[in-house]
mmCIF file of C-alpha atoms in Angstrom:
data_model
loop_
_atom_site.group_PDB
_atom_site.id
_atom_site.type_symbol
_atom_site.label_atom_id
_atom_site.label_comp_id
_atom_site.label_asym_id
_atom_site.label_seq_id
_atom_site.Cartn_x
_atom_site.Cartn_y
_atom_site.Cartn_z
ATOM 1 C CA MET A 1 3.385 11.827 -5.970
ATOM 2 C CA GLN A 2 0.217 12.947 -7.754
ATOM 3 C CA ALA A 3 0.329 12.935 -11.760
ATOM 4 C CA SER A 4 -2.184 16.292 -11.812
ATOM 5 C CA GLU A 5 0.779 18.066 -9.619
ATOM 6 C CA ALA A 6 3.597 16.767 -11.500
ATOM 7 C CA ARG A 7 5.103 18.900 -15.006
ATOM 8 C CA PRO A 8 4.383 16.615 -18.840
ATOM 9 C CA GLY A 9 7.185 14.343 -19.225
ATOM 10 C CA LEU A 10 8.685 11.211 -18.518
ATOM 11 C CA GLY A 11 8.380 12.435 -14.156
ATOM 12 C CA TYR A 12 4.642 12.438 -15.162
ATOM 13 C CA ALA A 13 4.399 9.073 -17.621
ATOM 14 C CA ILE A 14 6.111 7.401 -14.985
ATOM 15 C CA VAL A 15 3.637 8.545 -12.270
ATOM 16 C CA SER A 16 1.018 8.120 -14.598
ATOM 17 C CA ALA A 17 1.508 4.546 -14.671
ATOM 18 C CA TYR A 18 2.194 3.572 -11.485
ATOM 19 C CA GLU A 19 -0.877 5.142 -10.225
ATOM 20 C CA ARG A 20 -2.785 3.002 -13.323
ATOM 21 C CA ALA A 21 -0.929 -0.113 -12.285
ATOM 22 C CA MET A 22 -1.586 0.597 -8.483
ATOM 23 C CA ARG A 23 -5.373 0.999 -9.204
ATOM 24 C CA PHE A 24 -5.306 -2.404 -11.926
ATOM 25 C CA ALA A 25 -3.976 -4.046 -9.316
ATOM 26 C CA ALA A 26 -6.465 -3.156 -6.369
ATOM 27 C CA GLY A 27 -9.317 -4.110 -8.579
ATOM 28 C CA SER A 28 -7.758 -7.717 -10.239
ATOM 29 C CA MET A 29 -6.733 -8.564 -6.410
ATOM 30 C CA MET A 30 -10.341 -7.379 -5.052
ATOM 31 C CA ALA A 31 -12.063 -9.083 -8.277
ATOM 32 C CA THR A 32 -9.832 -12.672 -7.053
ATOM 33 C CA ILE A 33 -10.919 -12.150 -3.645
ATOM 34 C CA VAL A 34 -14.694 -11.841 -4.547
ATOM 35 C CA ILE A 35 -14.515 -14.887 -6.999
ATOM 36 C CA ILE A 36 -12.851 -17.060 -4.526
ATOM 37 C CA MET A 37 -15.100 -16.458 -1.791
ATOM 38 C CA ILE A 38 -18.201 -16.634 -4.069
ATOM 39 C CA THR A 39 -16.757 -20.015 -4.769
ATOM 40 C CA GLN A 40 -15.913 -21.130 -1.780
ATOM 41 C CA VAL A 41 -19.701 -19.913 -0.527
ATOM 42 C CA THR A 42 -21.810 -22.212 -3.457
ATOM 43 C CA ALA A 43 -19.059 -25.284 -3.293
ATOM 44 C CA ARG A 44 -19.964 -24.989 1.234
ATOM 45 C CA TYR A 45 -23.899 -24.563 0.870
ATOM 46 C CA VAL A 46 -24.859 -25.807 -2.697
ATOM 47 C CA PHE A 47 -22.595 -28.477 -2.867
ATOM 48 C CA ASN A 48 -21.828 -28.944 0.863
ATOM 49 C CA SER A 49 -18.206 -29.093 0.762
ATOM 50 C CA SER A 50 -15.306 -26.594 1.014
ATOM 51 C CA LEU A 51 -12.781 -25.355 -0.846
ATOM 52 C CA ILE A 52 -9.738 -26.055 2.394
ATOM 53 C CA TRP A 53 -7.888 -23.098 0.388
ATOM 54 C CA ALA A 54 -9.698 -20.300 0.048
ATOM 55 C CA GLU A 55 -9.670 -18.321 3.231
ATOM 56 C CA GLU A 56 -5.646 -18.451 2.940
ATOM 57 C CA LEU A 57 -5.288 -16.933 -0.413
ATOM 58 C CA CYS A 58 -7.168 -14.689 0.542
ATOM 59 C CA ARG A 59 -5.841 -13.888 3.217
ATOM 60 C CA TYR A 60 -2.695 -13.514 0.914
ATOM 61 C CA ILE A 61 -4.313 -11.613 -1.609
ATOM 62 C CA LEU A 62 -5.330 -8.961 0.934
ATOM 63 C CA ILE A 63 -2.358 -8.697 2.927
ATOM 64 C CA TRP A 64 -0.643 -7.825 -0.181
ATOM 65 C CA MET A 65 -3.363 -5.639 -1.403
ATOM 66 C CA THR A 66 -3.241 -3.490 1.801
ATOM 67 C CA PHE A 67 0.488 -3.011 1.660
ATOM 68 C CA LEU A 68 0.262 -2.307 -2.381
ATOM 69 C CA LEU A 69 -2.483 0.870 -1.308
ATOM 70 C CA LEU A 70 -0.302 2.567 1.330
ATOM 71 C CA GLY A 71 0.989 5.063 -0.587
ATOM 72 C CA MET A 72 -2.043 5.460 -2.642
ATOM 73 C CA SER A 73 -4.297 5.947 0.233
ATOM 74 C CA TYR A 74 -1.261 8.496 2.142
ATOM 75 C CA GLN A 75 -1.592 10.372 -1.640
ATOM 76 C CA LYS A 76 -5.206 11.008 -1.029
ATOM 77 C CA GLY A 77 -5.152 11.898 2.380
ATOM 78 C CA GLU A 78 -7.030 8.824 3.784
ATOM 79 C CA PHE A 79 -4.709 8.099 6.600
ATOM 80 C CA ILE A 80 -5.937 8.642 9.963
ATOM 81 C CA SER A 81 -4.633 11.929 11.445
ATOM 82 C CA LEU A 82 -5.045 13.721 14.873
ATOM 83 C CA GLU A 83 -5.301 17.663 14.142
ATOM 84 C CA MET A 84 -5.655 18.841 17.527
ATOM 85 C CA LEU A 85 -2.114 20.684 17.979
ATOM 86 C CA PRO A 86 -1.689 21.501 14.293
ATOM 87 C CA GLU A 87 -5.205 23.332 14.566
ATOM 88 C CA THR A 88 -3.782 25.578 17.170
ATOM 89 C CA LEU A 89 -0.927 26.696 14.675
ATOM 90 C CA SER A 90 -0.468 29.456 12.094
ATOM 91 C CA LEU A 91 -0.480 28.091 8.941
ATOM 92 C CA THR A 92 3.273 28.257 8.579
ATOM 93 C CA ALA A 93 3.904 26.566 11.419
ATOM 94 C CA ARG A 94 1.376 23.957 10.691
ATOM 95 C CA ARG A 95 3.188 23.651 7.340
ATOM 96 C CA VAL A 96 6.649 23.326 8.846
ATOM 97 C CA THR A 97 5.133 20.579 11.710
ATOM 98 C CA ARG A 98 4.392 18.659 9.119
ATOM 99 C CA ILE A 99 7.851 18.225 7.102
ATOM 100 C CA VAL A 100 9.437 18.260 10.505
ATOM 101 C CA MET A 101 7.048 15.094 11.555
ATOM 102 C CA SER A 102 7.808 13.575 8.213
ATOM 103 C CA VAL A 103 11.552 12.742 8.981
ATOM 104 C CA PRO A 104 10.640 10.331 11.654
ATOM 105 C CA THR A 105 7.773 8.515 9.826
ATOM 106 C CA LEU A 106 10.524 8.124 7.045
ATOM 107 C CA PHE A 107 12.868 6.230 9.015
ATOM 108 C CA PHE A 108 10.400 4.199 10.829
ATOM 109 C CA LEU A 109 9.564 3.510 7.062
ATOM 110 C CA ALA A 110 12.973 2.445 5.989
ATOM 111 C CA LEU A 111 13.528 0.210 9.071
ATOM 112 C CA MET A 112 10.452 -1.391 8.153
ATOM 113 C CA THR A 113 11.416 -1.754 4.677
ATOM 114 C CA TRP A 114 14.845 -3.483 5.642
ATOM 115 C CA ALA A 115 13.138 -5.646 8.520
ATOM 116 C CA GLY A 116 10.427 -6.927 6.478
ATOM 117 C CA TRP A 117 12.830 -7.913 4.221
ATOM 118 C CA THR A 118 14.847 -9.623 6.649
ATOM 119 C CA TYR A 119 12.254 -11.373 8.671
ATOM 120 C CA ALA A 120 10.498 -12.912 5.274
ATOM 121 C CA ALA A 121 14.567 -14.488 4.571
ATOM 122 C CA ARG A 122 13.987 -16.258 7.340
ATOM 123 C CA PHE A 123 11.005 -18.066 5.762
ATOM 124 C CA ASP A 124 12.595 -19.651 1.851
ATOM 125 C CA ASN A 125 11.941 -22.766 2.793
ATOM 126 C CA GLN A 126 8.692 -22.848 4.093
ATOM 127 C CA THR A 127 5.806 -23.143 0.992
ATOM 128 C CA ILE A 128 2.434 -21.546 0.540
ATOM 129 C CA PRO A 129 -0.274 -24.595 1.525
ATOM 130 C CA ALA A 130 -2.657 -22.961 -0.444
ATOM 131 C CA LEU A 131 -1.243 -22.591 -3.637
ATOM 132 C CA ASP A 132 0.384 -26.390 -3.165
ATOM 133 C CA PHE A 133 -3.016 -27.797 -2.757
ATOM 134 C CA ILE A 134 -4.435 -26.350 -5.210
ATOM 135 C CA TRP A 135 -1.325 -27.067 -7.593
ATOM 136 C CA GLU A 136 -1.301 -30.756 -6.761
ATOM 137 C CA SER A 137 -4.754 -30.966 -7.629
ATOM 138 C CA ILE A 138 -4.411 -29.607 -11.018
ATOM 139 C CA ALA A 139 -1.407 -30.931 -11.954
ATOM 140 C CA GLY A 140 -0.356 -33.389 -9.729
ATOM 141 C CA GLY A 141 2.369 -31.532 -7.892
ATOM 142 C CA THR A 142 3.509 -28.976 -5.647
ATOM 143 C CA LEU A 143 4.346 -25.146 -6.597
ATOM 144 C CA ASN A 144 7.027 -24.627 -4.103
ATOM 145 C CA ILE A 145 6.196 -21.459 -3.479
ATOM 146 C CA SER A 146 7.851 -19.570 -0.699
ATOM 147 C CA ILE A 147 5.750 -18.133 1.994
ATOM 148 C CA ARG A 148 8.608 -15.432 1.646
ATOM 149 C CA TRP A 149 6.579 -14.059 -0.958
ATOM 150 C CA VAL A 150 3.939 -13.020 1.319
ATOM 151 C CA TYR A 151 5.909 -11.708 4.151
ATOM 152 C CA VAL A 152 7.579 -9.476 1.193
ATOM 153 C CA SER A 153 4.645 -7.532 1.016
ATOM 154 C CA VAL A 154 5.760 -5.575 4.734
ATOM 155 C CA SER A 155 8.896 -4.206 2.744
ATOM 156 C CA VAL A 156 7.226 -3.837 -0.941
ATOM 157 C CA GLY A 157 5.024 -1.595 0.890
ATOM 158 C CA SER A 158 6.957 0.121 3.179
ATOM 159 C CA ALA A 159 9.221 1.368 0.334
ATOM 160 C CA LEU A 160 6.234 2.809 -1.689
ATOM 161 C CA LEU A 161 4.600 4.540 1.407
ATOM 162 C CA PHE A 162 8.505 6.109 2.622
ATOM 163 C CA LEU A 163 8.376 7.263 -1.912
ATOM 164 C CA HIS A 164 4.992 8.757 -1.285
ATOM 165 C CA ILE A 165 5.826 10.653 1.827
ATOM 166 C CA PHE A 166 9.484 11.248 0.607
ATOM 167 C CA VAL A 167 8.360 12.952 -2.587
ATOM 168 C CA ASP A 168 5.238 15.353 -0.843
ATOM 169 C CA LEU A 169 8.381 15.939 1.746
ATOM 170 C CA LEU A 170 10.260 17.932 -1.474
ATOM 171 C CA LEU A 171 7.285 19.126 -2.840
ATOM 172 C CA ARG A 172 6.231 21.284 0.444
ATOM 173 C CA ALA A 173 9.411 21.998 1.215
ATOM 174 C CA GLY A 174 9.897 23.438 -1.792
ATOM 175 C CA ARG A 175 6.793 25.045 -2.156
ATOM 176 C CA LEU A 176 7.844 26.484 1.949
ATOM 177 C CA TRP A 177 11.012 27.602 0.568
ATOM 178 C CA ARG A 178 9.581 29.258 -2.525
ATOM 179 C CA GLY A 179 6.711 31.361 -0.309
ATOM 180 C CA GLU A 180 4.201 29.126 -2.158
ATOM 181 C CA PRO A 181 1.160 28.094 -1.162
ATOM 182 C CA ASP A 182 0.644 24.500 -0.168
ATOM 183 C CA SER A 183 -1.173 22.863 -2.849
ATOM 184 C CA THR A 184 -1.084 19.555 -1.779
ATOM 185 C CA LYS A 185 -4.671 18.195 -1.569
ATOM 186 C CA THR A 186 -6.456 17.505 1.861
ATOM 187 C CA PRO A 187 -9.445 15.949 2.511
ATOM 188 C CA PRO A 188 -13.012 18.010 2.922
ATOM 189 C CA ASP A 189 -13.307 16.845 6.230
ATOM 190 C CA SER A 190 -9.957 17.589 7.707
ATOM 191 C CA GLY A 191 -11.005 21.319 8.370
ATOM 192 C CA GLU A 192 -7.207 21.963 7.699
ATOM 193 C CA ILE A 193 -6.462 25.058 5.215
ATOM 194 C CA ALA A 194 -3.605 24.092 3.031
#
């Protein structure tokens, strides 16, 4: 699912917009975490007062950031992999193995998407204490944002990773079927010759 591989048109525009949105989300979330933690350290060591909500809110943002960026990490070849068996195979066998191994991964991700959503639904009535505390100190009331939105990150991240792997599977299978070389980018230090 790389914009550089897509043909110009609607698909290219969608993939480009998705990549920009993910980069923006990652930058925004990381900046938010840095600002909150700098504020926390300053409050603790300069004003001798601690922000009791800072660690909890940063944890939730980090969870969302991790799951949102799983697909982008896969796309860039930044996942850990064991290369002992594939290194002993021919190029064609290596390509087929990668395609075949995508199927159980897709099944697992579909299961994680469903199970994550089901699990998150159990927490509809529980609110996020950090946000309630912040809002109560500012406006005098509570926001009542369900902690479900933290747990839903598992489903969203699994679904996005599913899409990345599924598109990669289709591209690789199509190139193998047509007898074209596999032009999917691999990390420079992986030793894999696509």
